[in-house]
């Protein structure tokens, strides 16, 4: 009797959930995710919980769900290394033919796992989720948000799309591309733009839900400032050029002022009035010099961190 060729093996998708102090969400998250996965018997899943040094019972609860579900794997950081690093660890530990990043607070509704997987099965290599609702209500927030992204994308070489959180699917091909970066100070949203044309990728719109339990780990203003500085410094040297143009401009202005003083004093015979103008010119140029030095300093700080090539994180793995 002829041996039938091996039956078609199922593809594996890795869900990556980064957690920092999410004890109130672990069980509910796992329940909701499992329900959605049960609707997709044609795909195998692994659920990778990356515990980013939580100080509450997140790890304990992750172990609890692991006992009931063989698909669960745990990467446990020795301390809090930050979400971006936790995402890199996810990239390194995931074994799936595709990965899906999701927040652990149920703000990214698990039902969309299905939509992303279906698009991937149709051949999409990247599936991005675009949030339709604002995270904070109000017109002022909206205007500030618009201005922020407009300014950011003007100065940075890499476009950072707004309302595109780290809720997305990546095919193994792109996982391997991202793993090549090997930078300690990474920014996922920007990095993917260095690999491919983001405007050509499949986008699914969704409405984000409220946090199930716990509170946000980021303050809006702090995160925005960090996002702005990082996306500029990591993907562009434009500030250095802008600083130079600005310095030339200030040089020309002070040359013009100097010429004016000479003409006033020696040709028109008027003594130069007061110290105020001189002082303001001096302090103005002083401020510009400091500003430009700060820009250069920030680039040097990035180099300093990068050349050490320290490990990004320390973790134990529970299979
Ligand atoms: N997170 C993390 N490490 C951190 C901060 C946050 O792994 O240092 C996780 C957090 O547990 C959550 C996700 O990143 O699953 C998004 O964080 P959060 O919900 O606080 O951000 P927000 O939704 O408010 O932007
Ligand atoms: Mg959240």
GROMACS .gro file of C-alpha atoms and ligand atoms in nm:
model
  345
    1UNK     CA    1   0.000   0.000   0.000
    2UNK     CA    2   0.151   0.336  -0.096
    3UNK     CA    3   0.241   0.555   0.194
    4UNK     CA    4   0.040   0.874   0.177
    5UNK     CA    5   0.262   1.179   0.170
    6UNK     CA    6   0.285   1.358   0.504
    7UNK     CA    7  -0.035   1.542   0.581
    8UNK     CA    8  -0.009   1.916   0.540
    9UNK     CA    9   0.156   2.058   0.850
   10UNK     CA   10  -0.007   2.354   1.013
   11UNK     CA   11   0.163   2.690   1.023
   12UNK     CA   12   0.267   2.827   1.359
   13UNK     CA   13   0.188   3.181   1.472
   14UNK     CA   14   0.358   3.332   1.779
   15UNK     CA   15   0.162   3.581   1.984
   16UNK     CA   16   0.398   3.810   2.172
   17UNK     CA   17   0.261   3.982   2.479
   18UNK     CA   18   0.490   4.214   2.671
   19UNK     CA   19   0.392   4.266   3.032
   20UNK     CA   20   0.497   4.502   3.301
   21UNK     CA   21   0.289   4.486   3.618
   22UNK     CA   22  -0.015   4.339   3.448
   23UNK     CA   23  -0.130   4.102   3.724
   24UNK     CA   24  -0.491   4.210   3.686
   25UNK     CA   25  -0.492   4.123   3.316
   26UNK     CA   26  -0.309   3.791   3.280
   27UNK     CA   27  -0.598   3.551   3.338
   28UNK     CA   28  -0.861   3.751   3.152
   29UNK     CA   29  -0.622   3.811   2.862
   30UNK     CA   30  -0.542   3.444   2.840
   31UNK     CA   31  -0.909   3.351   2.849
   32UNK     CA   32  -1.002   3.594   2.572
   33UNK     CA   33  -0.703   3.504   2.356
   34UNK     CA   34  -0.773   3.130   2.394
   35UNK     CA   35  -1.133   3.181   2.286
   36UNK     CA   36  -1.021   3.353   1.967
   37UNK     CA   37  -0.752   3.095   1.893
   38UNK     CA   38  -1.010   2.818   1.930
   39UNK     CA   39  -1.185   2.964   1.626
   40UNK     CA   40  -0.876   2.899   1.413
   41UNK     CA   41  -0.812   2.524   1.419
   42UNK     CA   42  -0.619   2.546   1.091
   43UNK     CA   43  -0.331   2.730   1.260
   44UNK     CA   44  -0.107   2.638   1.554
   45UNK     CA   45  -0.021   2.903   1.808
   46UNK     CA   46   0.238   2.968   2.071
   47UNK     CA   47   0.170   3.236   2.328
   48UNK     CA   48   0.486   3.408   2.438
   49UNK     CA   49   0.455   3.612   2.755
   50UNK     CA   50   0.749   3.844   2.801
   51UNK     CA   51   0.751   3.949   3.163
   52UNK     CA   52   0.943   4.275   3.164
   53UNK     CA   53   1.059   4.267   3.526
   54UNK     CA   54   0.715   4.308   3.682
   55UNK     CA   55   0.709   4.376   4.055
   56UNK     CA   56   0.363   4.231   4.109
   57UNK     CA   57   0.229   3.879   4.057
   58UNK     CA   58   0.240   3.887   3.676
   59UNK     CA   59   0.502   3.611   3.657
   60UNK     CA   60   0.319   3.391   3.905
   61UNK     CA   61  -0.002   3.420   3.702
   62UNK     CA   62   0.186   3.351   3.379
   63UNK     CA   63   0.313   3.027   3.534
   64UNK     CA   64  -0.043   2.946   3.638
   65UNK     CA   65  -0.176   2.975   3.284
   66UNK     CA   66   0.124   2.785   3.151
   67UNK     CA   67   0.025   2.488   3.366
   68UNK     CA   68  -0.312   2.475   3.194
   69UNK     CA   69  -0.197   2.556   2.842
   70UNK     CA   70   0.100   2.392   2.670
   71UNK     CA   71   0.114   2.668   2.408
   72UNK     CA   72   0.234   2.919   2.667
   73UNK     CA   73   0.603   3.008   2.682
   74UNK     CA   74   0.748   3.260   2.924
   75UNK     CA   75   1.046   3.488   2.883
   76UNK     CA   76   1.119   3.635   3.223
   77UNK     CA   77   1.341   3.943   3.240
   78UNK     CA   78   1.560   3.986   3.547
   79UNK     CA   79   1.447   4.348   3.568
   80UNK     CA   80   1.248   4.605   3.374
   81UNK     CA   81   1.425   4.669   3.044
   82UNK     CA   82   1.141   4.855   2.872
   83UNK     CA   83   0.881   4.763   2.617
   84UNK     CA   84   1.100   4.800   2.309
   85UNK     CA   85   1.355   4.556   2.452
   86UNK     CA   86   1.078   4.318   2.554
   87UNK     CA   87   0.958   4.327   2.194
   88UNK     CA   88   1.308   4.239   2.070
   89UNK     CA   89   1.320   3.944   2.311
   90UNK     CA   90   0.987   3.833   2.166
   91UNK     CA   91   1.138   3.850   1.820
   92UNK     CA   92   1.430   3.633   1.928
   93UNK     CA   93   1.235   3.369   2.118
   94UNK     CA   94   0.938   3.336   1.881
   95UNK     CA   95   0.945   3.026   1.661
   96UNK     CA   96   0.637   3.101   1.454
   97UNK     CA   97   0.605   3.139   1.078
   98UNK     CA   98   0.455   3.473   1.172
   99UNK     CA   99   0.444   3.680   1.489
  100UNK     CA  100   0.175   3.905   1.630
  101UNK     CA  101   0.251   4.181   1.879
  102UNK     CA  102  -0.024   4.274   2.119
  103UNK     CA  103  -0.051   4.475   2.439
  104UNK     CA  104  -0.138   4.275   2.746
  105UNK     CA  105  -0.402   4.513   2.883
  106UNK     CA  106  -0.675   4.413   2.634
  107UNK     CA  107  -0.667   4.754   2.468
  108UNK     CA  108  -0.588   4.564   2.148
  109UNK     CA  109  -0.901   4.350   2.110
  110UNK     CA  110  -0.798   3.983   2.070
  111UNK     CA  111  -1.069   3.924   1.808
  112UNK     CA  112  -0.847   4.102   1.554
  113UNK     CA  113  -0.591   3.821   1.578
  114UNK     CA  114  -0.821   3.636   1.345
  115UNK     CA  115  -0.837   3.923   1.093
  116UNK     CA  116  -0.460   3.950   1.087
  117UNK     CA  117  -0.404   3.577   1.047
  118UNK     CA  118  -0.656   3.560   0.763
  119UNK     CA  119  -0.476   3.841   0.576
  120UNK     CA  120  -0.146   3.661   0.631
  121UNK     CA  121  -0.294   3.338   0.495
  122UNK     CA  122  -0.395   3.536   0.186
  123UNK     CA  123  -0.030   3.628   0.136
  124UNK     CA  124   0.025   3.954   0.327
  125UNK     CA  125   0.368   3.973   0.489
  126UNK     CA  126   0.288   4.262   0.720
  127UNK     CA  127  -0.053   4.346   0.864
  128UNK     CA  128  -0.078   4.676   1.049
  129UNK     CA  129  -0.356   4.772   1.284
  130UNK     CA  130  -0.471   5.133   1.266
  131UNK     CA  131  -0.652   5.277   1.563
  132UNK     CA  132  -0.960   5.478   1.468
  133UNK     CA  133  -1.040   5.633   1.805
  134UNK     CA  134  -0.824   5.878   1.998
  135UNK     CA  135  -0.665   5.749   2.315
  136UNK     CA  136  -0.755   6.075   2.486
  137UNK     CA  137  -1.068   6.276   2.410
  138UNK     CA  138  -1.076   6.649   2.335
  139UNK     CA  139  -0.994   6.892   2.059
  140UNK     CA  140  -0.675   7.020   2.220
  141UNK     CA  141  -0.532   6.669   2.233
  142UNK     CA  142  -0.624   6.621   1.868
  143UNK     CA  143  -0.455   6.942   1.758
  144UNK     CA  144  -0.142   6.877   1.966
  145UNK     CA  145  -0.125   6.524   1.831
  146UNK     CA  146  -0.150   6.643   1.469
  147UNK     CA  147   0.115   6.910   1.522
  148UNK     CA  148   0.341   6.664   1.699
  149UNK     CA  149   0.340   6.412   1.415
  150UNK     CA  150   0.367   6.683   1.152
  151UNK     CA  151   0.678   6.828   1.321
  152UNK     CA  152   0.824   6.486   1.383
  153UNK     CA  153   0.788   6.372   1.026
  154UNK     CA  154   0.924   6.702   0.896
  155UNK     CA  155   1.252   6.665   1.083
  156UNK     CA  156   1.301   6.287   1.075
  157UNK     CA  157   1.393   6.089   0.763
  158UNK     CA  158   1.170   5.803   0.862
  159UNK     CA  159   0.795   5.853   0.867
  160UNK     CA  160   0.634   5.758   1.196
  161UNK     CA  161   0.267   5.694   1.123
  162UNK     CA  162   0.025   5.806   1.387
  163UNK     CA  163  -0.238   5.582   1.543
  164UNK     CA  164  -0.036   5.275   1.443
  165UNK     CA  165   0.056   5.113   1.773
  166UNK     CA  166   0.271   4.803   1.816
  167UNK     CA  167  -0.027   4.584   1.732
  168UNK     CA  168   0.066   4.404   1.413
  169UNK     CA  169   0.154   4.084   1.235
  170UNK     CA  170   0.490   4.016   1.076
  171UNK     CA  171   0.578   3.723   0.856
  172UNK     CA  172   0.891   3.522   0.945
  173UNK     CA  173   1.072   3.689   0.654
  174UNK     CA  174   1.036   4.026   0.826
  175UNK     CA  175   1.116   3.883   1.167
  176UNK     CA  176   1.451   3.777   1.023
  177UNK     CA  177   1.502   4.120   0.863
  178UNK     CA  178   1.440   4.293   1.196
  179UNK     CA  179   1.670   4.057   1.382
  180UNK     CA  180   1.956   4.175   1.162
  181UNK     CA  181   1.942   4.524   1.310
  182UNK     CA  182   2.114   4.436   1.633
  183UNK     CA  183   2.087   4.787   1.774
  184UNK     CA  184   2.044   4.839   2.142
  185UNK     CA  185   1.841   5.154   2.112
  186UNK     CA  186   1.573   5.043   1.875
  187UNK     CA  187   1.238   5.175   1.780
  188UNK     CA  188   1.022   4.921   1.612
  189UNK     CA  189   0.785   5.148   1.435
  190UNK     CA  190   1.069   5.333   1.271
  191UNK     CA  191   1.284   5.027   1.204
  192UNK     CA  192   1.026   4.860   0.987
  193UNK     CA  193   1.021   5.171   0.768
  194UNK     CA  194   1.390   5.112   0.701
  195UNK     CA  195   1.311   4.763   0.574
  196UNK     CA  196   1.015   4.823   0.351
  197UNK     CA  197   0.767   5.075   0.215
  198UNK     CA  198   0.513   5.100   0.494
  199UNK     CA  199   0.255   5.277   0.280
  200UNK     CA  200   0.213   4.959   0.073
  201UNK     CA  201   0.127   4.736   0.368
  202UNK     CA  202  -0.210   4.595   0.454
  203UNK     CA  203  -0.389   4.804   0.715
  204UNK     CA  204  -0.687   4.693   0.923
  205UNK     CA  205  -0.876   4.959   1.115
  206UNK     CA  206  -0.990   4.892   1.468
  207UNK     CA  207  -1.130   5.062   1.774
  208UNK     CA  208  -0.915   5.029   2.080
  209UNK     CA  209  -1.082   4.930   2.404
  210UNK     CA  210  -1.024   5.056   2.757
  211UNK     CA  211  -0.755   4.900   2.969
  212UNK     CA  212  -0.906   4.594   3.145
  213UNK     CA  213  -0.711   4.639   3.471
  214UNK     CA  214  -0.416   4.840   3.603
  215UNK     CA  215  -0.283   5.169   3.476
  216UNK     CA  216  -0.073   5.283   3.184
  217UNK     CA  217   0.305   5.257   3.222
  218UNK     CA  218   0.377   5.569   3.020
  219UNK     CA  219   0.296   5.932   3.076
  220UNK     CA  220   0.175   6.101   2.760
  221UNK     CA  221   0.418   6.391   2.760
  222UNK     CA  222   0.723   6.182   2.857
  223UNK     CA  223   0.651   5.924   2.594
  224UNK     CA  224   0.593   6.189   2.327
  225UNK     CA  225   0.919   6.365   2.403
  226UNK     CA  226   1.110   6.036   2.399
  227UNK     CA  227   0.938   5.925   2.081
  228UNK     CA  228   1.021   6.256   1.917
  229UNK     CA  229   1.386   6.260   2.019
  230UNK     CA  230   1.442   5.893   1.937
  231UNK     CA  231   1.274   5.897   1.602
  232UNK     CA  232   1.481   6.196   1.499
  233UNK     CA  233   1.816   6.086   1.641
  234UNK     CA  234   1.794   5.726   1.533
  235UNK     CA  235   1.684   5.775   1.179
  236UNK     CA  236   1.820   6.109   1.075
  237UNK     CA  237   2.121   6.339   1.092
  238UNK     CA  238   1.906   6.626   0.972
  239UNK     CA  239   1.927   6.817   1.303
  240UNK     CA  240   2.301   6.851   1.254
  241UNK     CA  241   2.242   7.014   0.915
  242UNK     CA  242   1.965   7.232   1.052
  243UNK     CA  243   2.195   7.338   1.335
  244UNK     CA  244   2.459   7.437   1.081
  245UNK     CA  245   2.215   7.639   0.868
  246UNK     CA  246   2.090   7.806   1.180
  247UNK     CA  247   2.443   7.892   1.287
  248UNK     CA  248   2.510   8.046   0.944
  249UNK     CA  249   2.190   8.247   0.972
  250UNK     CA  250   2.284   8.380   1.317
  251UNK     CA  251   2.633   8.459   1.190
  252UNK     CA  252   2.489   8.665   0.906
  253UNK     CA  253   2.255   8.850   1.140
  254UNK     CA  254   2.535   8.939   1.380
  255UNK     CA  255   2.755   9.046   1.089
  256UNK     CA  256   2.471   9.272   0.973
  257UNK     CA  257   2.433   9.414   1.322
  258UNK     CA  258   2.808   9.474   1.348
  259UNK     CA  259   2.808   9.657   1.016
  260UNK     CA  260   2.517   9.870   1.137
  261UNK     CA  261   2.704   9.964   1.454
  262UNK     CA  262   3.015  10.064   1.257
  263UNK     CA  263   2.810  10.277   1.018
  264UNK     CA  264   2.621  10.443   1.307
  265UNK     CA  265   2.938  10.518   1.500
  266UNK     CA  266   3.191  10.616   1.236
  267UNK     CA  267   2.992  10.732   0.934
  268UNK     CA  268   2.675  10.879   1.082
  269UNK     CA  269   2.851  10.983   1.402
  270UNK     CA  270   2.584  10.845   1.639
  271UNK     CA  271   2.719  10.666   1.944
  272UNK     CA  272   2.582  10.308   1.977
  273UNK     CA  273   2.289  10.320   2.219
  274UNK     CA  274   2.304  10.111   2.534
  275UNK     CA  275   2.422   9.766   2.631
  276UNK     CA  276   2.086   9.595   2.597
  277UNK     CA  277   2.125   9.512   2.230
  278UNK     CA  278   2.477   9.381   2.280
  279UNK     CA  279   2.380   9.170   2.578
  280UNK     CA  280   2.084   9.018   2.400
  281UNK     CA  281   2.300   8.937   2.100
  282UNK     CA  282   2.558   8.767   2.323
  283UNK     CA  283   2.306   8.565   2.518
  284UNK     CA  284   2.123   8.473   2.200
  285UNK     CA  285   2.433   8.336   2.035
  286UNK     CA  286   2.529   8.164   2.361
  287UNK     CA  287   2.196   7.989   2.369
  288UNK     CA  288   2.235   7.875   2.011
  289UNK     CA  289   2.581   7.737   2.075
  290UNK     CA  290   2.453   7.542   2.375
  291UNK     CA  291   2.159   7.414   2.175
  292UNK     CA  292   2.380   7.290   1.893
  293UNK     CA  293   2.617   7.132   2.142
  294UNK     CA  294   2.325   6.953   2.303
  295UNK     CA  295   2.222   6.808   1.967
  296UNK     CA  296   2.574   6.683   1.903
  297UNK     CA  297   2.589   6.554   2.260
  298UNK     CA  298   2.276   6.348   2.209
  299UNK     CA  299   2.423   6.180   1.904
  300UNK     CA  300   2.744   6.109   2.095
  301UNK     CA  301   2.542   5.959   2.380
  302UNK     CA  302   2.375   5.725   2.133
  303UNK     CA  303   2.714   5.621   1.991
  304UNK     CA  304   2.848   5.573   2.342
  305UNK     CA  305   2.570   5.329   2.427
  306UNK     CA  306   2.594   5.151   2.095
  307UNK     CA  307   2.971   5.086   2.089
  308UNK     CA  308   2.970   4.907   2.423
  309UNK     CA  309   2.766   4.628   2.265
  310UNK     CA  310   2.626   4.525   2.601
  311UNK     CA  311   2.361   4.256   2.606
  312UNK     CA  312   2.017   4.407   2.561
  313UNK     CA  313   1.855   4.210   2.839
  314UNK     CA  314   1.894   3.916   3.075
  315UNK     CA  315   1.619   3.659   3.082
  316UNK     CA  316   1.522   3.304   3.168
  317UNK     CA  317   1.299   3.100   2.941
  318UNK     CA  318   1.022   2.866   3.055
  319UNK     CA  319   0.904   2.631   2.784
  320LIG     N1  320   0.509   4.734   2.891
  320LIG     C1  321   0.625   4.660   2.904
  320LIG     N2  322   0.734   4.719   2.961
  320LIG     C2  323   0.732   4.849   3.008
  320LIG     C3  324   0.613   4.923   2.991
  320LIG     C4  325   0.504   4.862   2.932
  320LIG     O1  326   0.631   4.543   2.864
  320LIG     O2  327   0.834   4.896   3.059
  320LIG     C5  328   0.391   4.670   2.831
  320LIG     C6  329   0.265   4.683   2.914
  320LIG     O3  330   0.257   4.583   3.013
  320LIG     C7  331   0.157   4.668   2.808
  320LIG     C8  332   0.221   4.735   2.686
  320LIG     O4  333   0.361   4.736   2.711
  320LIG     O5  334   0.127   4.535   2.778
  320LIG     C9  335   0.169   4.875   2.664
  320LIG     O6  336   0.184   4.950   2.783
  320LIG     P1  337   0.071   5.047   2.837
  320LIG     O7  338  -0.063   4.983   2.826
  320LIG     O8  339   0.110   5.094   2.972
  320LIG     O9  340   0.083   5.167   2.734
  320LIG     P2  341  -0.039   5.250   2.670
  320LIG    O10  342  -0.138   5.151   2.618
  320LIG    O11  343  -0.094   5.331   2.781
  320LIG    O12  344   0.024   5.329   2.562
  321LIG    MG1  345  -0.228   5.008   2.717
   0.00000   0.00000   0.00000
